[in-house]
Short mmCIF file of C-alpha atoms and ligand atoms in Angstrom, two decimals:
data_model
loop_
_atom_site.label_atom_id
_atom_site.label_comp_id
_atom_site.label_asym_id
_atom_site.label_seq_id
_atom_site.Cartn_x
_atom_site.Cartn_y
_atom_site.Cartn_z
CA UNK G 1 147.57 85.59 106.03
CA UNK G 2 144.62 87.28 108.22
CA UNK G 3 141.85 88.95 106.43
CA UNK G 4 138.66 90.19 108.29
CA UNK G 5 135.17 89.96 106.53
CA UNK G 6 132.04 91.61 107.21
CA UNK G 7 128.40 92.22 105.76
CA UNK G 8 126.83 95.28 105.96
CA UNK G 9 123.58 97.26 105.37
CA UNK G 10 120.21 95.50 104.08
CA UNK G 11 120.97 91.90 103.77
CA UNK G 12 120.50 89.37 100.48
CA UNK G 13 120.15 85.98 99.13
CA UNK G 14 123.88 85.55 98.25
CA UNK G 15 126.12 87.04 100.82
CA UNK G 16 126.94 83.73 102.17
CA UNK G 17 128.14 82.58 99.25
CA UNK G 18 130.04 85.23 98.05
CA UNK G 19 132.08 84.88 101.47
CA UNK G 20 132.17 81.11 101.43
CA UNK G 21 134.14 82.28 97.10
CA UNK G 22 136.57 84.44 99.10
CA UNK G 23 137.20 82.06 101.60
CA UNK G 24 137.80 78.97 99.14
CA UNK G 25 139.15 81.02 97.01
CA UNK G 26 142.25 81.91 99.96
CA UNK G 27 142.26 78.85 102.20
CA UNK G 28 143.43 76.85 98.30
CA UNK G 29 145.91 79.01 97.92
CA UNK G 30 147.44 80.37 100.72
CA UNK G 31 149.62 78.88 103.94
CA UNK G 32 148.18 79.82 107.52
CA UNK G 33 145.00 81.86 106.64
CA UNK G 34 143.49 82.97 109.26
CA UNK G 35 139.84 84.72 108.90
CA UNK G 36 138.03 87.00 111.06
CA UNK G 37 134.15 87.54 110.96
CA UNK G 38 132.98 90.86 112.32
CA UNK G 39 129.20 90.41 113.50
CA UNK G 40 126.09 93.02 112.27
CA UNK G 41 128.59 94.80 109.62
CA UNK G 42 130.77 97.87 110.90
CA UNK G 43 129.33 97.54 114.00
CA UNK G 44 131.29 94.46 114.57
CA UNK G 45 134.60 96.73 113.42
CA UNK G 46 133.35 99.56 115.33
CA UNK G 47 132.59 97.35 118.58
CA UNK G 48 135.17 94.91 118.10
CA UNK G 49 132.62 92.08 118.26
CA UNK G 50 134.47 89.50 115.91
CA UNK G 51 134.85 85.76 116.07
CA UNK G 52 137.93 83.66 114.66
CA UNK G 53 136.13 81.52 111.41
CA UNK G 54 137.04 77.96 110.35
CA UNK G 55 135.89 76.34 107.61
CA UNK G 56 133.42 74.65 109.05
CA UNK G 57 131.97 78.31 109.00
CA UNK G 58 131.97 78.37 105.27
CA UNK G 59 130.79 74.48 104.53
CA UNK G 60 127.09 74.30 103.76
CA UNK G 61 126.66 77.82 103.12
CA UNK G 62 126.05 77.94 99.42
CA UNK G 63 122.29 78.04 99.08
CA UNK G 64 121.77 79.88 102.63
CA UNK G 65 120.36 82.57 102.66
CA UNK G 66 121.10 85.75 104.88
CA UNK G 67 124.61 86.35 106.25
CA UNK G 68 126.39 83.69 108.94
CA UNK G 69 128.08 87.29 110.16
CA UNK G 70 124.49 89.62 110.85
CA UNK G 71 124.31 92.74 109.05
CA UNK G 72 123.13 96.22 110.40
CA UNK G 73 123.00 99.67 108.71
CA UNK G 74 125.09 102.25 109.97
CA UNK G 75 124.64 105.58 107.89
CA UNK G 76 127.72 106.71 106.07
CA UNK G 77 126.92 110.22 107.01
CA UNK G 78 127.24 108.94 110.81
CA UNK G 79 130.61 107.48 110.54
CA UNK G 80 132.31 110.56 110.88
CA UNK G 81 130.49 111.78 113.97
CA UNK G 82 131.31 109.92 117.08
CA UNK G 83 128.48 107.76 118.84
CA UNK G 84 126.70 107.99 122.18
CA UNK G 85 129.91 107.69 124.68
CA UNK G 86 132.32 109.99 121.81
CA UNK G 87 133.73 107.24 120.23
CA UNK G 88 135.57 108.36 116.72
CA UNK G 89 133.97 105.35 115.03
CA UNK G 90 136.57 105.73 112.14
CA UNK G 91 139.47 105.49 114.85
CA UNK G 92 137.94 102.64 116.55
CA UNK G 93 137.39 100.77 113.14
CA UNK G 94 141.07 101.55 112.57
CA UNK G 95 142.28 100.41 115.95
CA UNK G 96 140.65 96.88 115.41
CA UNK G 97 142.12 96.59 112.04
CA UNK G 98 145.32 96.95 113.56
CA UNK G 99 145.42 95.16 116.84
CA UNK G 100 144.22 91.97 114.35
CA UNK G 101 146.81 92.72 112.20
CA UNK G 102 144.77 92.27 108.90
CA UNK G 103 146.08 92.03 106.05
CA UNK G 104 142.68 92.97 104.06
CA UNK G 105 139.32 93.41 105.33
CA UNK G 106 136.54 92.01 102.60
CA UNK G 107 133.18 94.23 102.87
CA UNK G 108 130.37 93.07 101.09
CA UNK G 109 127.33 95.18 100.78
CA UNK G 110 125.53 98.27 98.85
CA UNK G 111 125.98 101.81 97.89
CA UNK G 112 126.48 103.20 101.99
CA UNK G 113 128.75 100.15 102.48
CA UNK G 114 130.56 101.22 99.39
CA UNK G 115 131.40 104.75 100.62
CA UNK G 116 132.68 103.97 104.09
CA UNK G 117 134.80 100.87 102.52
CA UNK G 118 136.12 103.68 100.33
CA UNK G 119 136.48 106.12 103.32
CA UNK G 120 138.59 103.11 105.19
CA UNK G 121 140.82 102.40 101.85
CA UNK G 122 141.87 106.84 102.27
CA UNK G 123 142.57 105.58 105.74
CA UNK G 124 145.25 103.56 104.59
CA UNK G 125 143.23 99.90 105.35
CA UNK G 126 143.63 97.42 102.68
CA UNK G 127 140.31 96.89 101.39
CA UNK G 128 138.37 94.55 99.15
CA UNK G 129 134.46 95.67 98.32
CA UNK G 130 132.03 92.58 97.02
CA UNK G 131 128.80 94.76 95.30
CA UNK G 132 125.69 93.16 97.12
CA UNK G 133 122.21 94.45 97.13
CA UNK G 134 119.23 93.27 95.25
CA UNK G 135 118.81 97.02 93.93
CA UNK G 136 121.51 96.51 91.31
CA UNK G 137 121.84 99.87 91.58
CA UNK G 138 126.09 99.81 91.99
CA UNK G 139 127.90 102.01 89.55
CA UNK G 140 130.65 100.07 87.87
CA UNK G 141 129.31 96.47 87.94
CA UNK G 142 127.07 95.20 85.04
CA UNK G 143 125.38 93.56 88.01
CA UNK G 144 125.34 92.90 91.88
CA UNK G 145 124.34 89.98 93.51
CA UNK G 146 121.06 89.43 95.06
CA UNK G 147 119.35 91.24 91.88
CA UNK G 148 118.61 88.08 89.98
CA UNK G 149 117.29 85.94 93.39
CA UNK G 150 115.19 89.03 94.26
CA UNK G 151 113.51 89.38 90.85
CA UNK G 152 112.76 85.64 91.25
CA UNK G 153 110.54 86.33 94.44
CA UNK G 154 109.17 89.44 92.75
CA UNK G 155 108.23 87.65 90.18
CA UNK G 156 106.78 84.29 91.83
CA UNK G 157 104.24 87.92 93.55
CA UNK G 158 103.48 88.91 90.51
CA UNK G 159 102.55 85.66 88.95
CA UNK G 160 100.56 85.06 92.13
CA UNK G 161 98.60 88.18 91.53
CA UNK G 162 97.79 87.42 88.01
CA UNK G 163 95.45 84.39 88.66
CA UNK G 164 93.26 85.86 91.32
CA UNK G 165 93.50 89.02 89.00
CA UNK G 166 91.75 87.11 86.26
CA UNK G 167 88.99 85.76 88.87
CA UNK G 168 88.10 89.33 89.78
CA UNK G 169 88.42 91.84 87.24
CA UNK G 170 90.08 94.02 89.76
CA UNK G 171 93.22 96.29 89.37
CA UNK G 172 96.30 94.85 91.05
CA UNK G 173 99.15 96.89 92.29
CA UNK G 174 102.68 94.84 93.22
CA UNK G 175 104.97 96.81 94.84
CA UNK G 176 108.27 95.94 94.41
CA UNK G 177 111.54 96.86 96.32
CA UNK G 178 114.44 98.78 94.71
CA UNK G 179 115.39 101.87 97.04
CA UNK G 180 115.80 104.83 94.41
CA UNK G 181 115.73 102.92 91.15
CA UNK G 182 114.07 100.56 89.04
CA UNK G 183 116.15 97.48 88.23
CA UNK G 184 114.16 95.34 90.03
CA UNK G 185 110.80 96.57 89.28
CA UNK G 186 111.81 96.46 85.46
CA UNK G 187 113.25 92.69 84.81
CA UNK G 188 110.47 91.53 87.36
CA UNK G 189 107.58 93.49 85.32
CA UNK G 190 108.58 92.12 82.08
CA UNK G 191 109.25 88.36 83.25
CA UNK G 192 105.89 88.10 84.89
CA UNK G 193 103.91 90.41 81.92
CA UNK G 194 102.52 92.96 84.15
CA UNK G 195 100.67 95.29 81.74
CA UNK G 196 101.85 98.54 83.46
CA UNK G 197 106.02 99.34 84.89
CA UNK G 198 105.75 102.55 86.94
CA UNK G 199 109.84 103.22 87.75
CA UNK G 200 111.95 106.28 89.77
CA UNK G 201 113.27 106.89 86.18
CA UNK G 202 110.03 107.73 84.28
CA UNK G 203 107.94 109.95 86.16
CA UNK G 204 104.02 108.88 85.43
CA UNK G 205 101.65 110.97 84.59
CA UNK G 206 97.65 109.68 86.47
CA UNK G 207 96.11 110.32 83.26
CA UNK G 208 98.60 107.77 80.92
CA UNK G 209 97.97 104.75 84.19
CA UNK G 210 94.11 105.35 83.15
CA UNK G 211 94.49 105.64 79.71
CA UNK G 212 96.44 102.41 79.94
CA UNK G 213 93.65 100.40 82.23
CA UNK G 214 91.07 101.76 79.96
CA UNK G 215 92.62 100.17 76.14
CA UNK G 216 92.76 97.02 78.44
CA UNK G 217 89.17 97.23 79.37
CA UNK G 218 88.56 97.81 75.76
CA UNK G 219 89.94 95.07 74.49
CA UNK G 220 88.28 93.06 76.40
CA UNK G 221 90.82 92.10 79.48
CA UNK G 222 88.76 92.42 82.72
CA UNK G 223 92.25 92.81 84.71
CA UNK G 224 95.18 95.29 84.87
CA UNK G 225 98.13 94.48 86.65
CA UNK G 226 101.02 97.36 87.61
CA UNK G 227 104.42 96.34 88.87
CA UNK G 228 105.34 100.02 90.72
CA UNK G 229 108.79 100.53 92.50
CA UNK G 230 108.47 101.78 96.04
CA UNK G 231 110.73 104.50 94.45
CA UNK G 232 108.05 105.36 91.44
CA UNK G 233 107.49 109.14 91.77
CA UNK G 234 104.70 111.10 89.41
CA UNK G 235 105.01 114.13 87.11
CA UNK G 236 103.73 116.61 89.21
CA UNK G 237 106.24 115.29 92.58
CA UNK G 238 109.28 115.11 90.44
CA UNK G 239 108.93 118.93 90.09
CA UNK G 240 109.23 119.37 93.65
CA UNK G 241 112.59 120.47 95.57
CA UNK G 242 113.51 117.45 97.49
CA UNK G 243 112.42 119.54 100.92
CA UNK G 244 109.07 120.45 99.32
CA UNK G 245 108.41 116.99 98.70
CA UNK G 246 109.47 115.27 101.90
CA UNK G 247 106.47 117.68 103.23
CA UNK G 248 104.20 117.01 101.10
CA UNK G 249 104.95 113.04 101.51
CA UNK G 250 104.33 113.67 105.16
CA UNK G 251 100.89 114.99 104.86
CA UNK G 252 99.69 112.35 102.59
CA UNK G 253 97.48 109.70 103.62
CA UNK G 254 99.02 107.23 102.15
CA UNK G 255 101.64 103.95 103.67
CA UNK G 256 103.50 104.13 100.21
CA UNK G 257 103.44 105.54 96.51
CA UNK G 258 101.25 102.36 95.75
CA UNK G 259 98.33 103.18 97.70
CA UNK G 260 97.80 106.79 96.22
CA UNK G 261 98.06 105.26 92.79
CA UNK G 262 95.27 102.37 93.90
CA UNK G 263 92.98 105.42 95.45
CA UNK G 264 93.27 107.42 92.08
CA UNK G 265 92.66 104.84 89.90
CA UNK G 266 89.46 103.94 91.80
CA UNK G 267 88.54 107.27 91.85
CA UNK G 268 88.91 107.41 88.17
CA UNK G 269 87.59 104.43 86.87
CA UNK G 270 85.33 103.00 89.10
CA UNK G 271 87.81 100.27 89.43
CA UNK G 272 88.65 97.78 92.44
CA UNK G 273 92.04 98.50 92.75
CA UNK G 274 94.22 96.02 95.25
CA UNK G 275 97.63 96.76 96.75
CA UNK G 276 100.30 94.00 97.24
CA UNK G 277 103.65 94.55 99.01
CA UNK G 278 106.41 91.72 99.04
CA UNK G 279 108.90 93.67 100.80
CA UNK G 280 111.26 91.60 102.52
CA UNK G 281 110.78 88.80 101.05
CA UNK G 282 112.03 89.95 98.29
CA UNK G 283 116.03 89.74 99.81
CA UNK G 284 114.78 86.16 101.75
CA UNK G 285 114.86 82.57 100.82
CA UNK G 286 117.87 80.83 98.98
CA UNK G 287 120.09 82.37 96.08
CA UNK G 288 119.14 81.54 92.80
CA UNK G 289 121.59 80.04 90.73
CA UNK G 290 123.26 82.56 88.76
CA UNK G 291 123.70 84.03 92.17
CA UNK G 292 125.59 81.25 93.46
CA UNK G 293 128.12 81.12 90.60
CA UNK G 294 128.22 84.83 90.23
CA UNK G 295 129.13 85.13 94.15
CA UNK G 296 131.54 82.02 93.60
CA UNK G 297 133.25 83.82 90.88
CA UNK G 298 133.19 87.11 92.73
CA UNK G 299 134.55 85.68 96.07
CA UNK G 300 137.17 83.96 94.27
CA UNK G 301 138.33 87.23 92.02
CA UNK G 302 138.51 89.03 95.57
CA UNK G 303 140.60 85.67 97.01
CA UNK G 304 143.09 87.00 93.83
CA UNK G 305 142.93 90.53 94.22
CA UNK G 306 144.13 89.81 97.98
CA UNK G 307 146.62 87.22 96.73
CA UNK G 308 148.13 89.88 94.15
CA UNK G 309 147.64 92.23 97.18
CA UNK G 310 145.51 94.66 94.79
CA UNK G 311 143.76 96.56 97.15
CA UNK G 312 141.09 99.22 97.02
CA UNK G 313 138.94 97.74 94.55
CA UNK G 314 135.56 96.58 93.92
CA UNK G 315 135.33 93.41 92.47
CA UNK G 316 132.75 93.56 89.52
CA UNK G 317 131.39 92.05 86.60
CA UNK G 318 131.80 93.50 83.35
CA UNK G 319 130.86 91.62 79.98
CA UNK G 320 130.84 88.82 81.87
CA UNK G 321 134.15 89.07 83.73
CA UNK G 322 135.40 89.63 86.97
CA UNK G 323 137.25 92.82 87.01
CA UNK G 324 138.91 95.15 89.59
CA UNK G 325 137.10 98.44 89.70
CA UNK G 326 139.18 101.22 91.99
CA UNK G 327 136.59 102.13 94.58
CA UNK G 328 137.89 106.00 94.43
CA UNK G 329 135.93 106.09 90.81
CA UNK G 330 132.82 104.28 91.98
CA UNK G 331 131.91 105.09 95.52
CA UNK G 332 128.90 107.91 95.60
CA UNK G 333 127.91 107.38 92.19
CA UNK G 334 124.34 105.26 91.59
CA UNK G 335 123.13 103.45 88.21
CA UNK G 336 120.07 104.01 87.31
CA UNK G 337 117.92 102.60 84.59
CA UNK G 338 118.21 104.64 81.37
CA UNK G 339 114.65 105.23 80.19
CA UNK G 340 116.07 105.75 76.63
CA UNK G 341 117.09 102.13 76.76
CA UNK G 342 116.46 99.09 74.98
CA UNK G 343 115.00 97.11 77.43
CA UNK G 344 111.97 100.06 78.01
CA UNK G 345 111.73 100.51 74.12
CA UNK G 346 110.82 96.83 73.77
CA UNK G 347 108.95 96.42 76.49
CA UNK G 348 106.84 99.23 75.25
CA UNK G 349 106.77 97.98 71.60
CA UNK G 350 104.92 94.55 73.28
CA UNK G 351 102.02 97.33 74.75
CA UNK G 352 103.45 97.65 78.40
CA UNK G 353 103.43 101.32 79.60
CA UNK G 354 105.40 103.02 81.91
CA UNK G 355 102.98 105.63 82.30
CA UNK G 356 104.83 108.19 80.70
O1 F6P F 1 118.72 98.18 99.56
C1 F6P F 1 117.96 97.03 99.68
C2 F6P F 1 116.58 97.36 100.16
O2 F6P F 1 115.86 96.15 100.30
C3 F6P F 1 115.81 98.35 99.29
O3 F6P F 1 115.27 97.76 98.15
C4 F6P F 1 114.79 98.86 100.28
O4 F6P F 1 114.37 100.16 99.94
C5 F6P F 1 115.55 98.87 101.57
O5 F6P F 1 116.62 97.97 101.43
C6 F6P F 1 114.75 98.50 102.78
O6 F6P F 1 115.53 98.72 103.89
P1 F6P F 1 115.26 98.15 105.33
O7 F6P F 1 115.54 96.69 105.32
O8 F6P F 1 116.22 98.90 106.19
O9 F6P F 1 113.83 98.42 105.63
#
């Protein structure tokens, strides 16, 4: 058997061992397997940069973090338009399949990853997609992996943040990763008790944020501290056309929706207000645990799925078991955090506000 793998788009904590699950998973199982890493994600497929694995490869690779095989991003919107010298990326991607003779390629990675791996399985390639990305914003998986490690670091910020908060009376702003949702920003908020969740989902309104910092000050509490997704968007934008507010993003001041929120709430209140961004270390440093089972569980439902030769799925997990989702009904589509859900309604019955 010959199966290709490759990681694409933003990296996480887990990919490695989700591959090393697959891997296992085949080399127990199966006579001659023979696997095939593709370097920096569809590039690697694209370029034919690849590299005959052994599993020496996969030994060790549990807790490291990253990807052994590079990752890159390479826009689905691109794929179909050919690159610099007019290659037909799809064609080339194709031709490589073929001349290795694969019998699956395994693609872990997020939403964009999702969509070409489906755009490859209409091309007739026999495809396997792992859900990666510490968004967890993957229609048709209860969760992806990377998610849990991520709110881990997110957290450890947060907690950070909250002594030096209490030394300085100040207004603290963590901003927290999460693309065009709020997973992350959610489960981190709650686990490290920030007293204000600003998400995509729930537009805020400037005057609920104050109203919020003020019942604190009240009360006595010299500190406020807001987790806000880089994707947290208020009333007024959220009424914008999409074009309208791309301009108006442009013309701000501002390096991200954090530091408008910090200015305003000084302005209001008199307040210190301090800005903290994680960023990338939010997808660095070693899976956490549930990762590491979760990706051992995934990579050895995929190892299955090839076995069975039950291609052109996602392998997910659903009620806590691995299922095979056809990627045709999940590619494109995005989960989101339902503001109606329970999660926000008991967060919100313990006093945190989402600004709405
Ligand atoms: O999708 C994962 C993610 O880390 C998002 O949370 C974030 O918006 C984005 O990638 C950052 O992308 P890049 O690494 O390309 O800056």
């Amino acid at each position: 058997m010959k199966i290709g793998l490759l990681t694409s788009g933003g990296d996480c904590q887990a990919l490695n061992a989700a591959m090393r699950g697959v891997v296992k998973g085949l080399a127990n199982n199966v006579d001659n397997l023979e696997v095939y890493g593709f370097f920096d994600g569809y590039k690697g497929l694209i370029y034919g940069n690849y590299r005959l694995l052994t599993s020496n490869d996969f030994s060790g690779i549990l807790t490291r973090g990253g990807t052994i095989l590079g990752s890159s991003r390479q826009p689905f919107k691109m794929m179909r338009i050919p690159d610099e010298n007019g290659l037909d990326k799809v064609e080339a991607m194709k031709s490589n399949y073929y001349k290795l003779n694969l019998d699956c390629l395994v693609i872990l990675g997020g939403n964009g990853t999702q969509k070409t791996a489906n755009l490859l399985r209409e091309e007739g390639l026999n495809i396997i997609h792992l859900p990666k990305t510490i968004d967890n914003d993957i229609y048709g998986t209860d969760v992806t992996f990377g998610f849990y490690s991520a709110i881990n670091v997110a957290c450890d910020a947060i907690d950070c943040i909250h002594t030096t908060a209490a030394s300085h009376n100040r207004v603290f702003i963590v901003e927290v990763m999460g693309h065009k949702v709020g997973w992350l920003t959610l489960y981190a908020g709650v686990a490290s008790g920030a007293d204000i969740i600003l998400l995509p989902e729930i537009p805020y309104d400037d005057d609920k944020i104050i109203d919020a910092i003020k019942k604190r000050q009240k009360a006595g509490k010299g500190f406020t501290i807001l987790a806000v997704a880089e994707g947290a968007i208020s009333k007024k934008d959220a009424k914008l056309s999409k074009k309208e507010l791309k301009k108006k993003l442009e013309e701000e001041p501002y390096p991200s929706v954090s530091y408008k929120i910090a200015e305003m709430i000084t302005q209001k209140t008199g307040a210190e207000a301090r800005v903290t961004v994680p960023g990338h270390t939010q997808r660095g440093g070693s899976p956490c645990p549930y990762d590491r089972a979760l990706c051992t569980r995934l990579g050895s439902a995929a190892a299955q799925a090839i076995i069975d030769k039950d291609f052109g799925n996602m392998i997910a997990i659903i009620n806590d078991k691995t299922k095979r989702v056809p990627l045709e009904d999940v590619a494109g589509k995005l989960k989101m955090v339902d503001p109606e859900c329970q999660m926000i309604k008991e967060a919100k019955r313990i006093g945190i506000s989402f600004g709405d």
